[in-house]
mmCIF file of C-alpha atoms in Angstrom:
data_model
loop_
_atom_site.group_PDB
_atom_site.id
_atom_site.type_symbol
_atom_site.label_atom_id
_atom_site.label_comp_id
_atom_site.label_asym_id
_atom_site.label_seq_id
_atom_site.Cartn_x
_atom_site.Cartn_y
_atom_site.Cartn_z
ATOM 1 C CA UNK A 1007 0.000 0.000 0.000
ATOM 2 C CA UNK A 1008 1.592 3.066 -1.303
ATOM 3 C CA UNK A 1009 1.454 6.134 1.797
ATOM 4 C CA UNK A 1010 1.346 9.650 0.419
ATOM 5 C CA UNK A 1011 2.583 12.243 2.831
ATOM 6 C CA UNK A 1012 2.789 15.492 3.633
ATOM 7 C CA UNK A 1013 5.592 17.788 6.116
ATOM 8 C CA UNK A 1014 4.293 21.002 7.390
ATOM 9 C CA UNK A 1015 7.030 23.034 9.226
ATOM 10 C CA UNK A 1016 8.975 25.967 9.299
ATOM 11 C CA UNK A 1017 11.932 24.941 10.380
ATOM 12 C CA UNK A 1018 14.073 23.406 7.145
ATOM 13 C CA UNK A 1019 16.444 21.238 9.137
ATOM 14 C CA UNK A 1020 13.253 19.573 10.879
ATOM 15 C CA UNK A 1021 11.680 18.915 7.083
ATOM 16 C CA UNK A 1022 15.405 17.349 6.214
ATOM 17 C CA UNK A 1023 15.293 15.085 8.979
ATOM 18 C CA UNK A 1024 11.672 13.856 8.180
ATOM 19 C CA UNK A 1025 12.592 13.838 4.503
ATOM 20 C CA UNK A 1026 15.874 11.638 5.790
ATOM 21 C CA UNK A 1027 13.547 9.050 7.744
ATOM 22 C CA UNK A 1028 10.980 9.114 5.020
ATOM 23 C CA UNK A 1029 13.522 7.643 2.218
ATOM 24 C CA UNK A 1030 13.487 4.594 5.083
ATOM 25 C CA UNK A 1031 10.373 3.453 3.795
ATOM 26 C CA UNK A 1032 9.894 2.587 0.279
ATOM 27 C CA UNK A 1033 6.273 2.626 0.087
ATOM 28 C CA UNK A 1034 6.466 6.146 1.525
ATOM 29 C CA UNK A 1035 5.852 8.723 -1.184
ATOM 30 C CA UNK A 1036 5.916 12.411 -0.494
ATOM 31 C CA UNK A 1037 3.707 14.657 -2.435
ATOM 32 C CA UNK A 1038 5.100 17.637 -0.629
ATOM 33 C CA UNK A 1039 6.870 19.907 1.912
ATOM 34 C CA UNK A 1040 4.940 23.075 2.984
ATOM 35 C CA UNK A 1041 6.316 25.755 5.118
ATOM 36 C CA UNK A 1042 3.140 27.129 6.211
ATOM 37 C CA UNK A 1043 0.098 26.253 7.033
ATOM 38 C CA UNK A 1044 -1.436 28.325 4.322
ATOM 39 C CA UNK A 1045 1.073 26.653 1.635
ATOM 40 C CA UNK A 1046 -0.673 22.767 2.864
ATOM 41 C CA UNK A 1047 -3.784 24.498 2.527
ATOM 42 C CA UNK A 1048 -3.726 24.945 -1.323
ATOM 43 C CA UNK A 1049 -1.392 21.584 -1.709
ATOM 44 C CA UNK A 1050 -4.356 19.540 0.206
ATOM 45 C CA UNK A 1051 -7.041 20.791 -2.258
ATOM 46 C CA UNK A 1052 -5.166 19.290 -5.481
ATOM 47 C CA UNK A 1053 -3.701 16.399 -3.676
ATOM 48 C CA UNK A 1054 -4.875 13.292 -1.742
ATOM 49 C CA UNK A 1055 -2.986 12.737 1.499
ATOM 50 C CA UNK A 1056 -2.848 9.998 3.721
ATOM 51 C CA UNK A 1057 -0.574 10.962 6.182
ATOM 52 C CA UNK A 1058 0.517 14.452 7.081
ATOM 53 C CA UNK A 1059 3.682 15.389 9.248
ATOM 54 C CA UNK A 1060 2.709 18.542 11.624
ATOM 55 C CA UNK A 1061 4.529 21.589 13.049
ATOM 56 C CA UNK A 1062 2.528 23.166 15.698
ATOM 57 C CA UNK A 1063 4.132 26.500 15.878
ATOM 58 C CA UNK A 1064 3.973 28.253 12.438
ATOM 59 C CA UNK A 1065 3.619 31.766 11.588
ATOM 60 C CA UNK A 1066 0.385 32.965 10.535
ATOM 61 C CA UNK A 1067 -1.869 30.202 11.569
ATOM 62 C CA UNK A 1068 -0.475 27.305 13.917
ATOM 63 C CA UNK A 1069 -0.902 23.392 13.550
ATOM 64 C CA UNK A 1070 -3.277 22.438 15.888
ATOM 65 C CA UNK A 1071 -5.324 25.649 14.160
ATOM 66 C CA UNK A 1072 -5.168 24.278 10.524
ATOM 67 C CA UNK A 1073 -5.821 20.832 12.188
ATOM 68 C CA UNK A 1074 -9.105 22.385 13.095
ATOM 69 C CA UNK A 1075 -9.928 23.722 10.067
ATOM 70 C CA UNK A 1076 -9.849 20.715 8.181
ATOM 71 C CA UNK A 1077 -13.415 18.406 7.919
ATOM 72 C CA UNK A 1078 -11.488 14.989 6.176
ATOM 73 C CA UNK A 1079 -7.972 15.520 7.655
ATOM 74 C CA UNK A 1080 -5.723 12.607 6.949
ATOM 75 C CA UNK A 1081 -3.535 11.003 10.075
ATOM 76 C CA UNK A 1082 -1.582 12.789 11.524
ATOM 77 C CA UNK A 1083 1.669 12.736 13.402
ATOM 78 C CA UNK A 1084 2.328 16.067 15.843
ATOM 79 C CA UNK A 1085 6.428 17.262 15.263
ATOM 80 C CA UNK A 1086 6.945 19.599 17.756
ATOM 81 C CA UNK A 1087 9.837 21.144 20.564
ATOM 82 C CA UNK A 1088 6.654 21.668 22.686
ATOM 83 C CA UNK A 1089 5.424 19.190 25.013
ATOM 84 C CA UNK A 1090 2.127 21.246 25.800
ATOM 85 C CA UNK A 1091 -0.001 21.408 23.062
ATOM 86 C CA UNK A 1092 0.117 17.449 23.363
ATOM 87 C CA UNK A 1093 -3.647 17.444 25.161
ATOM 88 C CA UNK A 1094 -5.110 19.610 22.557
ATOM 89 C CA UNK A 1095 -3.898 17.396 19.807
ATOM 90 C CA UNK A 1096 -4.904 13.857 21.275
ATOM 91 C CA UNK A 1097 -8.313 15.907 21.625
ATOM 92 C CA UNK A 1098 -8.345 16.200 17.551
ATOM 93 C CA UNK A 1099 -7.611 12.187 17.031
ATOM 94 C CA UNK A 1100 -3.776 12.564 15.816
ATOM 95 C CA UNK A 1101 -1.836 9.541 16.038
ATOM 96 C CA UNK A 1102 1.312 10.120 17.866
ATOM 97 C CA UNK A 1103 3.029 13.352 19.029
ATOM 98 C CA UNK A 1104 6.861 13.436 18.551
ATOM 99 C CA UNK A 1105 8.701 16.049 20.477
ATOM 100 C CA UNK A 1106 11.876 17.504 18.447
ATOM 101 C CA UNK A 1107 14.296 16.298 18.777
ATOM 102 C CA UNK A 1108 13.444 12.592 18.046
ATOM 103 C CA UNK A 1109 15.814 9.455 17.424
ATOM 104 C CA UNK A 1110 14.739 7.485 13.993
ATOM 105 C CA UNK A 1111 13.512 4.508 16.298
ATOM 106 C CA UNK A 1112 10.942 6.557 17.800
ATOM 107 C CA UNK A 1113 9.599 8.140 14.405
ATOM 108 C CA UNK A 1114 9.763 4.588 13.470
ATOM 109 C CA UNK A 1115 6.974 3.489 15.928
ATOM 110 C CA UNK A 1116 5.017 6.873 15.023
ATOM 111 C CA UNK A 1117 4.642 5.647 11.409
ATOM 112 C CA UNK A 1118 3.728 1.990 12.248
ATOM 113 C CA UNK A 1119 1.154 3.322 14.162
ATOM 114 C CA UNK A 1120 0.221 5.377 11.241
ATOM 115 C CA UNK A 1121 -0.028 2.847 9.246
ATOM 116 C CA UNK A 1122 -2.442 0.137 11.460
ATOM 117 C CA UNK A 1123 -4.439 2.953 11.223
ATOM 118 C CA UNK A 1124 -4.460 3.626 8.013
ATOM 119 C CA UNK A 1125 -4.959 0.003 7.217
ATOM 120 C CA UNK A 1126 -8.231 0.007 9.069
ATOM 121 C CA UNK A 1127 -9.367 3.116 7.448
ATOM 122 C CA UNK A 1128 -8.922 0.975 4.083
ATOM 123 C CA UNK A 1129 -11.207 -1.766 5.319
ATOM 124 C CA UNK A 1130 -13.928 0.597 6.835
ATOM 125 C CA UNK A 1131 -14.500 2.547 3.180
ATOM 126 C CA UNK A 1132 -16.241 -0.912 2.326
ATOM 127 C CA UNK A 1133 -18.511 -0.673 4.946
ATOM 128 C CA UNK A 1134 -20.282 2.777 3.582
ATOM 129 C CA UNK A 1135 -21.904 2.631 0.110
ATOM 130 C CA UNK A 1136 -20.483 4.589 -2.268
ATOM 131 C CA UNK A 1137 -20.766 7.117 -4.349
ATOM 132 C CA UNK A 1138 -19.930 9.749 -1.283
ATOM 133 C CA UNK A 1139 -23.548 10.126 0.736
ATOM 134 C CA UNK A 1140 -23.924 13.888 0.407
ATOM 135 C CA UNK A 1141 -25.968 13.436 -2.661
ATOM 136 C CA UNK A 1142 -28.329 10.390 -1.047
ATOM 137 C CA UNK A 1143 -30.299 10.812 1.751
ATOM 138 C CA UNK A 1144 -29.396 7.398 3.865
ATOM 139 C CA UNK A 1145 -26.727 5.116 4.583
ATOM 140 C CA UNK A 1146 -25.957 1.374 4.782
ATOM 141 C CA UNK A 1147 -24.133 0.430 7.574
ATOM 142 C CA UNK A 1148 -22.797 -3.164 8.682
ATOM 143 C CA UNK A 1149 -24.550 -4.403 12.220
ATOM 144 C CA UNK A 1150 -25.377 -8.182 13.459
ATOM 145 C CA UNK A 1151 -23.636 -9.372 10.048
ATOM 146 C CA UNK A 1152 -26.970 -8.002 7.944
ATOM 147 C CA UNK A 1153 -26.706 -4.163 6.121
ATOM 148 C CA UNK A 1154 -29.125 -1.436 7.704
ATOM 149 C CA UNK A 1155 -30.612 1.049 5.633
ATOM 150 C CA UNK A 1156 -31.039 4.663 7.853
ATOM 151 C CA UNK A 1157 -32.242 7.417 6.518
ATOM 152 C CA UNK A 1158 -30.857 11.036 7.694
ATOM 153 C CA UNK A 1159 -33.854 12.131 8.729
ATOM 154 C CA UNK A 1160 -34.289 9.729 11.090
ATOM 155 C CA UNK A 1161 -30.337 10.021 12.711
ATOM 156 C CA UNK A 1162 -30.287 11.865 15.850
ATOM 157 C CA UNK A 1163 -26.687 11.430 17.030
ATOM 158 C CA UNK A 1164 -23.620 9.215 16.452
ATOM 159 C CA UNK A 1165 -21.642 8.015 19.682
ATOM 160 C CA UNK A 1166 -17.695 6.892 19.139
ATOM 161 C CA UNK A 1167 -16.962 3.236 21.425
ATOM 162 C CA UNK A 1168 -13.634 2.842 20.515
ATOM 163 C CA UNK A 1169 -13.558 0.846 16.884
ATOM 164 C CA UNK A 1170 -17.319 1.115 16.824
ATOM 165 C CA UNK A 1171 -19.983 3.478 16.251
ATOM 166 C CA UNK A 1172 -23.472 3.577 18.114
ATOM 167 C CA UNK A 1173 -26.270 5.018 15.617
ATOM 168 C CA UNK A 1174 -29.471 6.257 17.749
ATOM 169 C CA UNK A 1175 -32.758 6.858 15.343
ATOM 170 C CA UNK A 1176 -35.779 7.708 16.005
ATOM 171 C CA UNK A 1177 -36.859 4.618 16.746
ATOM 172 C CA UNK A 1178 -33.839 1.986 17.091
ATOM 173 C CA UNK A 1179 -29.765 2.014 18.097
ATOM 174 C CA UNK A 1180 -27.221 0.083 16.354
ATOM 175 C CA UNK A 1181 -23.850 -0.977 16.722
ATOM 176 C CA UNK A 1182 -21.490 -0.960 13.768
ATOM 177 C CA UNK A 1183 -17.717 -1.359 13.132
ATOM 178 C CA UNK A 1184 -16.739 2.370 11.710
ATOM 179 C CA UNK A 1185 -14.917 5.093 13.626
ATOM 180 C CA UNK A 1186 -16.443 9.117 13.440
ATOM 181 C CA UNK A 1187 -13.728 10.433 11.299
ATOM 182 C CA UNK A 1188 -14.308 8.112 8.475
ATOM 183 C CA UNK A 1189 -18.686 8.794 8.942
ATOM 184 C CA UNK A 1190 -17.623 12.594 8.882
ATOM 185 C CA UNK A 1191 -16.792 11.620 4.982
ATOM 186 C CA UNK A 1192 -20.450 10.724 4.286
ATOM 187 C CA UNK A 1193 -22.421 12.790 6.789
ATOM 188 C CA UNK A 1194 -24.558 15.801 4.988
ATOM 189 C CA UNK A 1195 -23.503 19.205 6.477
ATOM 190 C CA UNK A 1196 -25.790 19.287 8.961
ATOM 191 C CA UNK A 1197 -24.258 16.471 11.100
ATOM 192 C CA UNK A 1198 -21.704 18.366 13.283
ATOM 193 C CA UNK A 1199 -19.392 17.295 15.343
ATOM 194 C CA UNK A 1200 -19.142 18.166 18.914
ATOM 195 C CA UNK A 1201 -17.058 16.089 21.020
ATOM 196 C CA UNK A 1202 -14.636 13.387 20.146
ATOM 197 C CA UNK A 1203 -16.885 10.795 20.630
ATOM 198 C CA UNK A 1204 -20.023 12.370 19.454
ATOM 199 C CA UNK A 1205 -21.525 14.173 16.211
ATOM 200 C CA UNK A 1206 -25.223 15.061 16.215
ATOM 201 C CA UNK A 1207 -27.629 16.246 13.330
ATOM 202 C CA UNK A 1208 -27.710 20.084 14.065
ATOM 203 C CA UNK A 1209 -31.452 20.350 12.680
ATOM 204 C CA UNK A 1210 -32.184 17.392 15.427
ATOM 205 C CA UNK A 1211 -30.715 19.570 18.729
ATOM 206 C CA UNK A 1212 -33.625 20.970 20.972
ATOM 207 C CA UNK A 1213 -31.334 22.639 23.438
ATOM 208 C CA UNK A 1214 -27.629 23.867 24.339
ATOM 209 C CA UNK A 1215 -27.319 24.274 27.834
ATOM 210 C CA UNK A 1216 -23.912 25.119 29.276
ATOM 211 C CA UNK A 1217 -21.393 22.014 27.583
ATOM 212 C CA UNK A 1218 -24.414 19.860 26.906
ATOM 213 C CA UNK A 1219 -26.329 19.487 23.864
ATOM 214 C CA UNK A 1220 -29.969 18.244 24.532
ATOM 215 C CA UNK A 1221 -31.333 16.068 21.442
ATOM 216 C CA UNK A 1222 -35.044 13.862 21.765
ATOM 217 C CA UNK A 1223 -34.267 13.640 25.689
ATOM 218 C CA UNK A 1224 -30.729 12.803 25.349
ATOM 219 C CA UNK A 1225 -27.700 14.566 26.470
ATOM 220 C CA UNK A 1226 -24.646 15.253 24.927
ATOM 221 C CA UNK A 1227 -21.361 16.660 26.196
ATOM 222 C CA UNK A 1228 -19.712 19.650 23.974
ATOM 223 C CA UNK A 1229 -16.129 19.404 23.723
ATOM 224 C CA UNK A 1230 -13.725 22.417 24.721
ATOM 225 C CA UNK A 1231 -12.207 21.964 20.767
ATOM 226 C CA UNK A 1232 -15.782 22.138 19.440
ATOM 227 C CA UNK A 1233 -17.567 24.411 21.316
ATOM 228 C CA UNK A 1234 -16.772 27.376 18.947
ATOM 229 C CA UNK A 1235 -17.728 26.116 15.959
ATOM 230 C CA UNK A 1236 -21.151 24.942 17.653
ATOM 231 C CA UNK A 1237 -22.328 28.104 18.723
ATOM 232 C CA UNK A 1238 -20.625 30.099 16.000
ATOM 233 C CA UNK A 1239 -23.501 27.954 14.047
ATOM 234 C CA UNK A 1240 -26.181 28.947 16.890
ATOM 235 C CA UNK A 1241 -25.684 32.364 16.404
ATOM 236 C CA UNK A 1242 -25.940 32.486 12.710
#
């Protein structure tokens, strides 16, 4: 399985050492080396990326920033001289955080990592239909070895369990093998998410009250990393 990556730094002698440990792996391939933010910005719109190689503080707009910004974003692996930011950044789902400086063995288990994950990305794509669901107005997803159809309409909210995915309707829950950040590929635009382990159909949500989200009697937590972009949307 050919990888294509991506560095994002400022610093050239940290993109030469990447570049160094990159030429390691021959099924590596890197598409580019960005020393901005803004600069992967434009790359990622003409290029598929798998994995991406982040700085965290860039001029202009920083990593975990961009990181934000981005609805599909590819794995990622934090390179950084700052220990701190290292909560923030497990809250967005990367896969490993390596602090600068760091030996080859260590960006060696960062990548194998990267690429177990990668590998079950691969085998969760078969379990949504295809073409992309934005232009349907259901899903099939795999539960109790049969296919279920749901429709959107009927979706309240989507809870994370590790590997799996809870789906609560309207009228019935189910239990499939799919993590959020692949279903945020073929969720319409009104399925936000709002916690690491939760996305909810904004149309759906009856009531925000302080970091809950109230939805048909449920609540849901909002997450300190999603909390602006909620009620950005609740004030529009």
């Amino acid at each position: 399985m050919e990888i294509k990556c991506l560095i994002v730094d400022d610093e050239p002698a940290a993109i030469r050492i990447v570049v160094s440990f990159l030429e390691n792996f021959s099924h590596f391939k890197l598409i580019g080396k960005c020393k901005s933010a803004f600069e992967a910005i434009n790359l990622l719109k003409n290029n598929e990326i798998d994995l991406l190689f982040l700085d965290i503080n860039m001029p202009g707009l920083s990593g975990i920033d961009f990181l934000k910004s981005l609805r599909n974003p590819p794995v990622v692996i934090i390179t950084t001289a700052y220990r701190e930011y290292a909560v923030d950044s497990y809250e967005l789902e990367v896969i490993d955080y390596l602090h600068k400086p760091f030996s080859f063995d260590r960006f060696f288990k960062a990548v194998q990592r990267a690429e177990e994950k990668l590998l079950i990305n691969k085998k969760e794509s078969l379990i949504i239909t295809k073409p992309k669901i934005r232009e349907k107005d259901h899903l099939f997803i795999k539960a109790d070895k049969k296919h279920y159809k749901i429709n959107f309409t009927d979706l309240l909210f989507i809870e994370s369990m590790g590997d799996y995915c809870k789906f609560i309707t309207e009228g019935k829950t189910y239990l499939s093998y799919i993590t959020l950040k692949r279903l945020l590929e073929s969720l319409p635009e009104n399925f936000l998410r709002v916690h690491k382990s939760f996305i909810v159909q904004f149309d759906k949500i009856d009531l925000v009250e302080g970091n809950m989200v109230k939805i048909s009697g449920h609540k849901i937590p909002i997450g300190s990393s999603y909390r602006k972009g909620l009620f950005n949307l609740l004030d529009t």
